[in-house]
Coordinates of C-alpha atoms in Angstrom, one line a residue:
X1 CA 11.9 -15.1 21.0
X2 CA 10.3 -13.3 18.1
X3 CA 7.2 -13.7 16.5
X4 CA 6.9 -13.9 12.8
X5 CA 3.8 -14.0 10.9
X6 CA 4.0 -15.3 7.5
X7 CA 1.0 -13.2 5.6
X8 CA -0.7 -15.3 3.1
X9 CA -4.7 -16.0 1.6
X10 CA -7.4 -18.2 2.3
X11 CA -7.2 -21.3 -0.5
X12 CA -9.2 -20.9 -3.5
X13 CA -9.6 -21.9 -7.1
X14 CA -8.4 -18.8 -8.3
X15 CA -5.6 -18.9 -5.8
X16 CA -2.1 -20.7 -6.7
X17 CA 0.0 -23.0 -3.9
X18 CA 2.4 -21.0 -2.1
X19 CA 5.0 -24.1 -1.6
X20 CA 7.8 -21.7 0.1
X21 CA 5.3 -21.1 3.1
X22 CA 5.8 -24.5 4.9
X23 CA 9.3 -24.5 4.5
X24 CA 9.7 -21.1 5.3
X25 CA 7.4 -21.0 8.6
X26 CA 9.5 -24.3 9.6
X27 CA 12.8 -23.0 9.1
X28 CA 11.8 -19.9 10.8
X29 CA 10.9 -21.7 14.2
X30 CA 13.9 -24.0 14.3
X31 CA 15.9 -20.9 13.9
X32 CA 14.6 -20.1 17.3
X33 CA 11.6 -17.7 15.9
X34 CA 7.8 -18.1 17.0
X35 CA 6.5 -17.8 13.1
X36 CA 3.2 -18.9 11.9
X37 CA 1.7 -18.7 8.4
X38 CA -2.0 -16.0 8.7
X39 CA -4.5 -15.0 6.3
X40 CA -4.5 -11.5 6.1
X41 CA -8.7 -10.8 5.8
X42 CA -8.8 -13.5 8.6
X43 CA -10.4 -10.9 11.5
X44 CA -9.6 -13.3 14.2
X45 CA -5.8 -12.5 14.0
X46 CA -4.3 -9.5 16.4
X47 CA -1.7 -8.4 14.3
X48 CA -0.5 -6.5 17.6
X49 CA 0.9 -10.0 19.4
X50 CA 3.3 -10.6 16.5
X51 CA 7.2 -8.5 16.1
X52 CA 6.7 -8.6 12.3
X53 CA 4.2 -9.4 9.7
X54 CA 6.0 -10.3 6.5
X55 CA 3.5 -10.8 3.5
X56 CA 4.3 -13.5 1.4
X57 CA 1.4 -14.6 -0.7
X58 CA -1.6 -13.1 -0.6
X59 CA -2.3 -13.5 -4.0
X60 CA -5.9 -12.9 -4.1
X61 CA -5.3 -9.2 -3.7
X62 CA -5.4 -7.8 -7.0
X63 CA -8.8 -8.1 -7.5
X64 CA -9.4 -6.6 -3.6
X65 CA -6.8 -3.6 -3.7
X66 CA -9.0 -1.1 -2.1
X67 CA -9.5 -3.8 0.5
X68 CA -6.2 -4.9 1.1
X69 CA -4.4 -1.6 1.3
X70 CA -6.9 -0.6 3.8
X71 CA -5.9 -4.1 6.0
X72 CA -2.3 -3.3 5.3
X73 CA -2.6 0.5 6.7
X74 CA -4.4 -1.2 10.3
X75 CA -1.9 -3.8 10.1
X76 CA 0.9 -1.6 9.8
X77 CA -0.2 0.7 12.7
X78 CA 0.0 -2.7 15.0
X79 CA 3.0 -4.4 14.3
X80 CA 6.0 -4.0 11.8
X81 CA 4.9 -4.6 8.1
X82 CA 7.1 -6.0 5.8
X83 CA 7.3 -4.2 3.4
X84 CA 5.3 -1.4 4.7
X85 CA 1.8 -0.2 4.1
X86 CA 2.9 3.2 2.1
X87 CA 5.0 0.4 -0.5
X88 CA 2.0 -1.8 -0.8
X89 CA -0.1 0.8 -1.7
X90 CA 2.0 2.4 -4.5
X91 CA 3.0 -0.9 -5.5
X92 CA -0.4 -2.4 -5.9
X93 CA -0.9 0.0 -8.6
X94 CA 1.0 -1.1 -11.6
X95 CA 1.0 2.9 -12.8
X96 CA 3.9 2.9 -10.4
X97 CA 5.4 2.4 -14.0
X98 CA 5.0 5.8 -15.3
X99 CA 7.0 7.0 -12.1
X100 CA 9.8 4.8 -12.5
X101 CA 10.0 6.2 -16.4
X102 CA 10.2 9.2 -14.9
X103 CA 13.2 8.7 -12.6
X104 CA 14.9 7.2 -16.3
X105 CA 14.6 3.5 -15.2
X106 CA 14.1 1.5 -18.7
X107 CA 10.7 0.1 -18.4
X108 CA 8.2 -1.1 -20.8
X109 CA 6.0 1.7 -22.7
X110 CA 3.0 1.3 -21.1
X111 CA -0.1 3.1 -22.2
X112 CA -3.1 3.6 -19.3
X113 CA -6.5 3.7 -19.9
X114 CA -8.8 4.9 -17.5
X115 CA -12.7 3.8 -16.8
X116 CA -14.5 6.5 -19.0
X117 CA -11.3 7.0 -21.2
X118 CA -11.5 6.3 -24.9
X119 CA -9.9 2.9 -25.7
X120 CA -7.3 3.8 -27.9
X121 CA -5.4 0.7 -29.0
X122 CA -2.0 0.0 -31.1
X123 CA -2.4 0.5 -35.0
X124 CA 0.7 -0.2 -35.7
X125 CA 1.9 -3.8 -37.2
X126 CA 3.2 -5.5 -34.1
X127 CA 1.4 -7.1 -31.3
X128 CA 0.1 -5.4 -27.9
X129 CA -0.7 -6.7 -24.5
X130 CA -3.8 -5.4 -22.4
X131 CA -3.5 -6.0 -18.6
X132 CA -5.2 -4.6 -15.7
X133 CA -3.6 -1.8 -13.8
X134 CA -3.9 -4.3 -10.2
X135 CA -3.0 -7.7 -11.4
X136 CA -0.8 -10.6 -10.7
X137 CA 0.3 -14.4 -12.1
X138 CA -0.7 -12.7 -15.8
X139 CA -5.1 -12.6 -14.5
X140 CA -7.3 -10.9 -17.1
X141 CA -4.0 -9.9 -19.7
X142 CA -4.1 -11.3 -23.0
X143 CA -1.7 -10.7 -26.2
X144 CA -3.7 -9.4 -29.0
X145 CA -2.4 -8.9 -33.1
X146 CA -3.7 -5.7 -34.8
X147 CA -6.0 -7.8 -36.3
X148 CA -8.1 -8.7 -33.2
X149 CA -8.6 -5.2 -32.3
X150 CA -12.4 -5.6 -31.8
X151 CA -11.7 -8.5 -29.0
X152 CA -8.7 -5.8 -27.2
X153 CA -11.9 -3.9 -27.2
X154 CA -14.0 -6.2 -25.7
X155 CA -11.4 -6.8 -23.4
X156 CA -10.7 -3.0 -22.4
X157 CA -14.1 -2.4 -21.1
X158 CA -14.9 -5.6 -19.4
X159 CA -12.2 -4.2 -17.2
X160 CA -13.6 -1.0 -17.1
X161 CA -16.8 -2.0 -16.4
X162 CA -14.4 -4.4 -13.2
X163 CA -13.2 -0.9 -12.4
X164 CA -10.2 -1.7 -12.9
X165 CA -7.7 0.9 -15.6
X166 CA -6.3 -1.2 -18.2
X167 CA -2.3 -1.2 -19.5
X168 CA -1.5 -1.8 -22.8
X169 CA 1.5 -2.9 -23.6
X170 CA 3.7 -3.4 -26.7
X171 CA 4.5 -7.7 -26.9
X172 CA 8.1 -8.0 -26.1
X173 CA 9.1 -10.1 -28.7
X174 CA 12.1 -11.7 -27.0
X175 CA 10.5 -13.2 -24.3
X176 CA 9.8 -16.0 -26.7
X177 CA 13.4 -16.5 -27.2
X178 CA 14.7 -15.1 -24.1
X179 CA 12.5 -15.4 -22.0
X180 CA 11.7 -13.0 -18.5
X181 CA 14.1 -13.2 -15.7
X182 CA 13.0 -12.5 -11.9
X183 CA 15.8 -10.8 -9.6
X184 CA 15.4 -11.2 -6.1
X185 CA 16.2 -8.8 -3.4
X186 CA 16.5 -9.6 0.3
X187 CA 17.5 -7.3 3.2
X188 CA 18.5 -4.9 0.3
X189 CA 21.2 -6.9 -1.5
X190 CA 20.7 -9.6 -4.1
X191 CA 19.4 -12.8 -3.4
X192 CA 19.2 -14.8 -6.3
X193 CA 17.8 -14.8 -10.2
X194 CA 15.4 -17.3 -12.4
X195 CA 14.0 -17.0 -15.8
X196 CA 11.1 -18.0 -16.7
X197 CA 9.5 -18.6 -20.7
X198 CA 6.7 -16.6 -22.2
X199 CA 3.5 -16.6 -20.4
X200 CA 0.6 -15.1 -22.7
X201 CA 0.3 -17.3 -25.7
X202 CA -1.5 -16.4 -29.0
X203 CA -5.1 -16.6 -29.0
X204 CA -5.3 -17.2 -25.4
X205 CA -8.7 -15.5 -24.0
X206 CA -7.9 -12.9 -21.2
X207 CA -10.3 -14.6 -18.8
X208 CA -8.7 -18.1 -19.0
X209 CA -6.2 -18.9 -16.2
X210 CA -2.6 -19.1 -17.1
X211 CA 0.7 -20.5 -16.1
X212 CA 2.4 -17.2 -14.2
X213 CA 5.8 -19.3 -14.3
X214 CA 6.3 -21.5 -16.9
X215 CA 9.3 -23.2 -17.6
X216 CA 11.1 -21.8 -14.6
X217 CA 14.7 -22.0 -14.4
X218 CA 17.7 -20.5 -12.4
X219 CA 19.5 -17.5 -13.8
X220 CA 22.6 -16.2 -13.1
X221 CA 21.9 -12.7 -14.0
X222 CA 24.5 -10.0 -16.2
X223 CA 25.7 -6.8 -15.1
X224 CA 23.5 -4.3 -17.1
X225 CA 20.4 -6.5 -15.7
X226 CA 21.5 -5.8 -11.8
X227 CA 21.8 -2.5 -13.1
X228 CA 18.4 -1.9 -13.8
X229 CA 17.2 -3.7 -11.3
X230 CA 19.0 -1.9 -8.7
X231 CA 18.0 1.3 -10.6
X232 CA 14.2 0.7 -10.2
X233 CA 15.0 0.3 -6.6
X234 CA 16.3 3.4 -6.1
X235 CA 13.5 5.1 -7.5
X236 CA 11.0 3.5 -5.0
X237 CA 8.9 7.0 -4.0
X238 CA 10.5 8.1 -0.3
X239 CA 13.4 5.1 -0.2
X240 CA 11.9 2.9 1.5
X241 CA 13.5 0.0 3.7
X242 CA 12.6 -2.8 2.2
X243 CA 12.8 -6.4 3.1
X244 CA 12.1 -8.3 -0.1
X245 CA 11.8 -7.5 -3.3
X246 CA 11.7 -9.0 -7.1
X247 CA 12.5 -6.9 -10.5
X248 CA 11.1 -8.6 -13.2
X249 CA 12.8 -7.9 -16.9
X250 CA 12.5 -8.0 -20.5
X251 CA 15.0 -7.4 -23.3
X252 CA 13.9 -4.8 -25.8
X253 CA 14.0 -4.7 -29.3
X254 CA 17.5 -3.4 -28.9
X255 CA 18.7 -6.3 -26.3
X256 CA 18.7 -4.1 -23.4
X257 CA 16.8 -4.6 -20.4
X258 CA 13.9 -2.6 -19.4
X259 CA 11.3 -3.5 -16.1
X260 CA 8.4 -5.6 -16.9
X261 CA 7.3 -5.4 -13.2
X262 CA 8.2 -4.2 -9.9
X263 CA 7.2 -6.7 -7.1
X264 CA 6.9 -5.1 -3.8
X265 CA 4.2 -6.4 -2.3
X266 CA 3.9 -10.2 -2.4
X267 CA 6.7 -11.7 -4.7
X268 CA 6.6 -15.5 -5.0
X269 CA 10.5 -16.3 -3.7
X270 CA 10.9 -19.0 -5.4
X271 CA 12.8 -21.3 -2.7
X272 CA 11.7 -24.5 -4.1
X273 CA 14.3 -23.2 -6.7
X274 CA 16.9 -22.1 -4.9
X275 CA 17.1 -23.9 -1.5
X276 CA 20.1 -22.3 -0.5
X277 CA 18.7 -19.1 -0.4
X278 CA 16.3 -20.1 2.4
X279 CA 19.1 -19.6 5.7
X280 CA 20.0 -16.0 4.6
X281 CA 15.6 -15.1 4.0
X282 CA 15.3 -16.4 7.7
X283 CA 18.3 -14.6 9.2
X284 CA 17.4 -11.3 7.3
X285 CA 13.6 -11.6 8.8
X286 CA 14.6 -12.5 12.2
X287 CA 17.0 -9.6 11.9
X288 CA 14.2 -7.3 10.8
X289 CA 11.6 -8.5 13.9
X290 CA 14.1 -7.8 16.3
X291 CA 14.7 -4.6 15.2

Protein backbone atom coordinates (compact mmCIF):
# COMPACT_ATOMS: atom_id res chain seq x y z
CA UNK A 1 0.00 0.00 0.00
CA UNK A 2 1.20 3.50 -0.74
CA UNK A 3 1.17 6.48 1.19
CA UNK A 4 0.03 9.70 -0.19
CA UNK A 5 0.15 12.96 1.38
CA UNK A 6 -2.04 15.56 0.12
CA UNK A 7 0.12 18.96 0.98
CA UNK A 8 -2.13 21.73 1.88
CA UNK A 9 -2.28 25.01 4.69
CA UNK A 10 -3.47 25.59 7.97
CA UNK A 11 -7.10 27.57 7.58
CA UNK A 12 -7.16 31.15 7.65
CA UNK A 13 -8.94 34.30 6.64
CA UNK A 14 -6.74 35.02 4.03
CA UNK A 15 -6.81 31.35 2.95
CA UNK A 16 -9.59 30.07 0.30
CA UNK A 17 -11.40 26.38 0.71
CA UNK A 18 -9.65 23.78 -1.10
CA UNK A 19 -13.00 21.67 -1.92
CA UNK A 20 -10.95 18.99 -4.12
CA UNK A 21 -8.96 17.88 -0.92
CA UNK A 22 -11.74 15.69 0.69
CA UNK A 23 -12.76 14.14 -2.36
CA UNK A 24 -9.42 13.68 -3.50
CA UNK A 25 -7.87 12.21 -0.11
CA UNK A 26 -11.14 9.82 -0.14
CA UNK A 27 -10.92 8.66 -3.60
CA UNK A 28 -7.37 8.10 -3.06
CA UNK A 29 -7.81 5.50 -0.08
CA UNK A 30 -10.66 3.62 -1.64
CA UNK A 31 -8.36 3.21 -4.58
CA UNK A 32 -6.36 1.10 -2.15
CA UNK A 33 -3.77 4.13 -1.26
CA UNK A 34 -2.92 5.18 2.47
CA UNK A 35 -3.39 9.20 1.60
CA UNK A 36 -4.02 11.89 4.13
CA UNK A 37 -4.41 15.63 3.65
CA UNK A 38 -0.94 17.64 5.84
CA UNK A 39 -0.03 21.07 6.40
CA UNK A 40 3.17 21.66 4.97
CA UNK A 41 4.72 24.23 8.00
CA UNK A 42 3.03 21.59 10.38
CA UNK A 43 6.66 20.31 12.08
CA UNK A 44 4.99 17.36 13.58
CA UNK A 45 4.71 15.62 10.07
CA UNK A 46 7.79 13.10 8.98
CA UNK A 47 7.61 13.61 5.51
CA UNK A 48 10.05 10.44 5.42
CA UNK A 49 6.96 7.77 6.39
CA UNK A 50 4.99 8.82 3.23
CA UNK A 51 5.82 7.33 -0.82
CA UNK A 52 4.86 10.85 -2.15
CA UNK A 53 4.01 14.21 -1.04
CA UNK A 54 1.83 15.83 -3.70
CA UNK A 55 1.11 19.67 -2.95
CA UNK A 56 -2.11 20.66 -3.58
CA UNK A 57 -3.02 23.85 -1.85
CA UNK A 58 -0.93 25.55 0.14
CA UNK A 59 -2.03 28.76 -0.76
CA UNK A 60 -0.68 30.76 1.93
CA UNK A 61 2.77 30.54 0.30
CA UNK A 62 3.15 33.57 -1.65
CA UNK A 63 3.56 35.72 0.98
CA UNK A 64 6.21 32.90 2.72
CA UNK A 65 8.35 32.02 -0.47
CA UNK A 66 11.64 32.04 1.16
CA UNK A 67 9.92 29.82 3.75
CA UNK A 68 8.27 27.45 1.78
CA UNK A 69 11.01 26.73 -0.77
CA UNK A 70 13.20 26.11 2.06
CA UNK A 71 10.34 23.28 3.50
CA UNK A 72 10.01 22.12 0.00
CA UNK A 73 13.98 21.49 -0.49
CA UNK A 74 13.83 19.22 3.30
CA UNK A 75 10.80 17.76 2.06
CA UNK A 76 12.03 16.76 -1.10
CA UNK A 77 15.26 15.18 0.40
CA UNK A 78 12.73 12.74 2.44
CA UNK A 79 10.22 11.56 0.27
CA UNK A 80 9.17 12.13 -3.49
CA UNK A 81 7.84 15.72 -4.08
CA UNK A 82 5.32 16.34 -6.43
CA UNK A 83 6.31 18.46 -8.39
CA UNK A 84 9.73 18.76 -7.10
CA UNK A 85 11.59 21.25 -5.02
CA UNK A 86 13.95 22.75 -7.99
CA UNK A 87 10.06 23.44 -9.96
CA UNK A 88 8.70 25.03 -6.91
CA UNK A 89 11.36 27.26 -6.48
CA UNK A 90 11.53 28.61 -10.09
CA UNK A 91 7.93 28.54 -10.19
CA UNK A 92 7.24 30.49 -7.10
CA UNK A 93 8.86 33.33 -8.75
CA UNK A 94 6.57 34.71 -11.34
CA UNK A 95 9.94 36.16 -13.27
CA UNK A 96 9.92 32.63 -14.58
CA UNK A 97 8.05 34.80 -17.27
CA UNK A 98 10.96 36.43 -18.74
CA UNK A 99 12.46 32.86 -19.27
CA UNK A 100 9.66 31.49 -21.04
CA UNK A 101 9.83 34.81 -23.46
CA UNK A 102 13.01 33.72 -24.00
CA UNK A 103 12.42 30.16 -25.13
CA UNK A 104 9.61 32.19 -27.73
CA UNK A 105 6.49 31.06 -25.69
CA UNK A 106 3.79 34.00 -26.23
CA UNK A 107 3.48 35.44 -22.84
CA UNK A 108 2.27 38.63 -21.55
CA UNK A 109 4.89 41.71 -21.61
CA UNK A 110 5.65 41.87 -18.29
CA UNK A 111 7.84 44.70 -16.88
CA UNK A 112 9.82 43.88 -13.31
CA UNK A 113 10.52 46.27 -10.84
CA UNK A 114 12.84 45.51 -8.28
CA UNK A 115 12.95 46.90 -4.41
CA UNK A 116 15.36 50.02 -4.98
CA UNK A 117 14.36 50.28 -8.72
CA UNK A 118 12.75 53.33 -10.05
CA UNK A 119 8.98 52.77 -10.52
CA UNK A 120 8.55 53.40 -13.97
CA UNK A 121 4.98 52.96 -14.96
CA UNK A 122 2.89 52.76 -18.47
CA UNK A 123 2.42 56.39 -20.11
CA UNK A 124 0.76 55.17 -22.74
CA UNK A 125 -3.32 55.43 -23.11
CA UNK A 126 -4.31 51.90 -22.14
CA UNK A 127 -4.60 50.39 -18.80
CA UNK A 128 -1.71 48.44 -16.76
CA UNK A 129 -1.77 45.84 -14.04
CA UNK A 130 0.71 45.87 -10.98
CA UNK A 131 1.12 42.41 -9.25
CA UNK A 132 3.64 41.10 -6.99
CA UNK A 133 6.43 38.96 -8.48
CA UNK A 134 5.14 35.85 -5.61
CA UNK A 135 1.47 35.99 -5.70
CA UNK A 136 -1.62 33.81 -6.14
CA UNK A 137 -5.72 34.04 -6.33
CA UNK A 138 -4.98 37.88 -7.85
CA UNK A 139 -3.51 39.13 -3.74
CA UNK A 140 -2.09 42.65 -3.72
CA UNK A 141 -2.61 43.18 -8.02
CA UNK A 142 -4.88 45.91 -8.94
CA UNK A 143 -5.72 47.41 -12.64
CA UNK A 144 -4.82 50.87 -12.81
CA UNK A 145 -5.81 53.73 -15.97
CA UNK A 146 -2.99 56.15 -16.79
CA UNK A 147 -4.87 58.42 -14.88
CA UNK A 148 -4.33 56.82 -11.42
CA UNK A 149 -0.73 56.73 -11.84
CA UNK A 150 0.01 58.36 -8.35
CA UNK A 151 -2.02 55.25 -6.62
CA UNK A 152 0.18 52.50 -9.13
CA UNK A 153 2.75 54.41 -7.27
CA UNK A 154 1.56 53.96 -4.00
CA UNK A 155 0.99 50.57 -4.83
CA UNK A 156 4.61 49.79 -6.26
CA UNK A 157 6.37 50.63 -3.09
CA UNK A 158 4.10 49.27 -0.56
CA UNK A 159 5.32 46.12 -2.24
CA UNK A 160 8.67 47.11 -2.16
CA UNK A 161 8.76 48.15 1.16
CA UNK A 162 6.75 43.86 1.57
CA UNK A 163 9.92 43.02 -0.28
CA UNK A 164 8.33 41.74 -2.63
CA UNK A 165 9.42 42.89 -6.89
CA UNK A 166 6.43 44.11 -8.51
CA UNK A 167 5.09 43.15 -12.33
CA UNK A 168 3.37 45.41 -14.36
CA UNK A 169 1.44 44.30 -16.78
CA UNK A 170 -0.44 45.73 -19.81
CA UNK A 171 -4.72 45.01 -19.04
CA UNK A 172 -5.59 42.32 -21.44
CA UNK A 173 -8.50 43.77 -22.79
CA UNK A 174 -10.21 40.56 -23.84
CA UNK A 175 -10.46 38.97 -20.73
CA UNK A 176 -13.58 41.06 -20.36
CA UNK A 177 -15.12 39.47 -23.32
CA UNK A 178 -13.23 36.38 -23.48
CA UNK A 179 -12.40 35.67 -20.55
CA UNK A 180 -9.02 33.52 -19.05
CA UNK A 181 -9.06 29.87 -19.67
CA UNK A 182 -6.98 27.32 -17.20
CA UNK A 183 -5.48 24.07 -18.96
CA UNK A 184 -4.76 21.38 -16.92
CA UNK A 185 -2.00 18.90 -17.17
CA UNK A 186 -1.76 15.55 -15.38
CA UNK A 187 0.92 12.90 -15.63
CA UNK A 188 2.12 14.97 -18.66
CA UNK A 189 -0.92 14.84 -20.95
CA UNK A 190 -4.05 16.97 -20.81
CA UNK A 191 -6.47 16.72 -18.32
CA UNK A 192 -9.14 19.09 -18.85
CA UNK A 193 -9.86 23.08 -19.53
CA UNK A 194 -12.19 25.90 -17.67
CA UNK A 195 -12.53 29.53 -18.24
CA UNK A 196 -13.04 31.77 -15.98
CA UNK A 197 -14.30 35.87 -16.35
CA UNK A 198 -12.23 38.82 -15.53
CA UNK A 199 -10.92 39.02 -12.02
CA UNK A 200 -9.41 42.69 -11.36
CA UNK A 201 -12.26 45.14 -11.68
CA UNK A 202 -11.92 48.93 -12.12
CA UNK A 203 -11.23 50.84 -9.12
CA UNK A 204 -10.69 47.86 -7.07
CA UNK A 205 -7.96 48.68 -4.26
CA UNK A 206 -4.97 46.22 -4.48
CA UNK A 207 -5.24 45.27 -0.82
CA UNK A 208 -8.91 44.19 -1.01
CA UNK A 209 -9.49 40.43 -1.43
CA UNK A 210 -10.83 39.25 -4.68
CA UNK A 211 -12.60 36.49 -6.39
CA UNK A 212 -9.50 34.32 -8.04
CA UNK A 213 -12.30 32.44 -10.16
CA UNK A 214 -15.20 34.04 -11.00
CA UNK A 215 -17.63 32.91 -13.15
CA UNK A 216 -15.97 29.53 -13.70
CA UNK A 217 -17.01 27.47 -16.41
CA UNK A 218 -15.76 24.36 -18.45
CA UNK A 219 -13.80 24.90 -21.65
CA UNK A 220 -13.13 22.80 -24.30
CA UNK A 221 -9.96 24.31 -25.32
CA UNK A 222 -8.72 25.13 -29.44
CA UNK A 223 -5.69 23.84 -31.02
CA UNK A 224 -3.40 27.02 -31.11
CA UNK A 225 -4.32 27.23 -27.06
CA UNK A 226 -2.86 23.51 -26.40
CA UNK A 227 -0.20 24.73 -28.43
CA UNK A 228 1.02 27.23 -26.27
CA UNK A 229 0.26 25.52 -23.43
CA UNK A 230 2.21 22.60 -24.32
CA UNK A 231 4.98 25.07 -25.52
CA UNK A 232 5.43 26.72 -22.10
CA UNK A 233 5.88 23.22 -20.86
CA UNK A 234 8.53 22.47 -22.79
CA UNK A 235 10.43 25.34 -21.80
CA UNK A 236 10.27 24.37 -18.02
CA UNK A 237 14.26 24.99 -17.05
CA UNK A 238 15.94 21.20 -17.02
CA UNK A 239 12.47 19.22 -18.25
CA UNK A 240 11.22 18.34 -15.49
CA UNK A 241 8.78 15.40 -14.70
CA UNK A 242 6.02 16.80 -13.77
CA UNK A 243 2.88 15.48 -12.19
CA UNK A 244 0.36 18.38 -12.52
CA UNK A 245 0.33 21.26 -14.00
CA UNK A 246 -2.12 24.34 -15.16
CA UNK A 247 -1.36 27.01 -18.13
CA UNK A 248 -3.32 29.86 -17.70
CA UNK A 249 -4.12 32.08 -21.03
CA UNK A 250 -5.08 35.32 -22.43
CA UNK A 251 -5.93 36.38 -25.99
CA UNK A 252 -3.92 39.38 -27.16
CA UNK A 253 -4.91 42.26 -28.97
CA UNK A 254 -4.39 40.16 -31.99
CA UNK A 255 -6.68 37.07 -30.80
CA UNK A 256 -3.82 34.83 -30.14
CA UNK A 257 -2.96 33.30 -27.05
CA UNK A 258 -0.16 34.21 -24.96
CA UNK A 259 0.52 32.77 -21.01
CA UNK A 260 -0.86 34.79 -18.27
CA UNK A 261 0.56 32.23 -15.71
CA UNK A 262 2.38 29.10 -15.34
CA UNK A 263 1.15 27.01 -12.31
CA UNK A 264 3.59 24.63 -11.15
CA UNK A 265 3.40 24.60 -7.76
CA UNK A 266 -0.03 24.46 -6.27
CA UNK A 267 -2.77 24.70 -8.96
CA UNK A 268 -6.38 24.59 -7.79
CA UNK A 269 -7.71 21.33 -9.98
CA UNK A 270 -10.76 22.29 -10.17
CA UNK A 271 -12.60 18.72 -9.69
CA UNK A 272 -15.71 20.13 -8.32
CA UNK A 273 -15.84 21.13 -12.09
CA UNK A 274 -14.92 18.25 -13.76
CA UNK A 275 -15.68 15.14 -11.66
CA UNK A 276 -14.74 12.88 -14.22
CA UNK A 277 -11.36 13.87 -14.18
CA UNK A 278 -10.96 12.68 -10.54
CA UNK A 279 -10.23 8.48 -11.41
CA UNK A 280 -7.45 9.36 -13.96
CA UNK A 281 -5.68 12.27 -10.97
CA UNK A 282 -5.78 9.22 -8.57
CA UNK A 283 -4.40 6.58 -10.87
CA UNK A 284 -1.69 8.99 -12.27
CA UNK A 285 -0.56 9.77 -8.34
CA UNK A 286 -0.76 6.20 -7.26
CA UNK A 287 1.29 5.53 -10.33
CA UNK A 288 3.82 8.26 -9.40
CA UNK A 289 4.19 6.88 -5.38
CA UNK A 290 4.89 3.59 -6.52
CA UNK A 291 7.47 4.59 -8.69
Amino acid sequence: MVRVALVTCADGPDVAEDRDLPVLVRALNEAGAQASAEVWDDGRVDWARFDLAVIRSTWDYSWRAAEFTAWAERCGALTRLANPADVVRWNTDKRYLADLAAARVPVVETRYLAPGDAVELPDGPGEFVVKPASGAGARFAARYTPDEHDTAVRHVRRLHDDGFTAMVQPYMRAVDSGGERALQFFGGTPLHASRKGPVLAPGTPYDRRKTAHPGLTAWTPAADELGVAEAALAAVPGAPELLYARVDLVDGDDGRPRVMELELVEPNLFLWLHPGSLPAVVERIIEAAGS
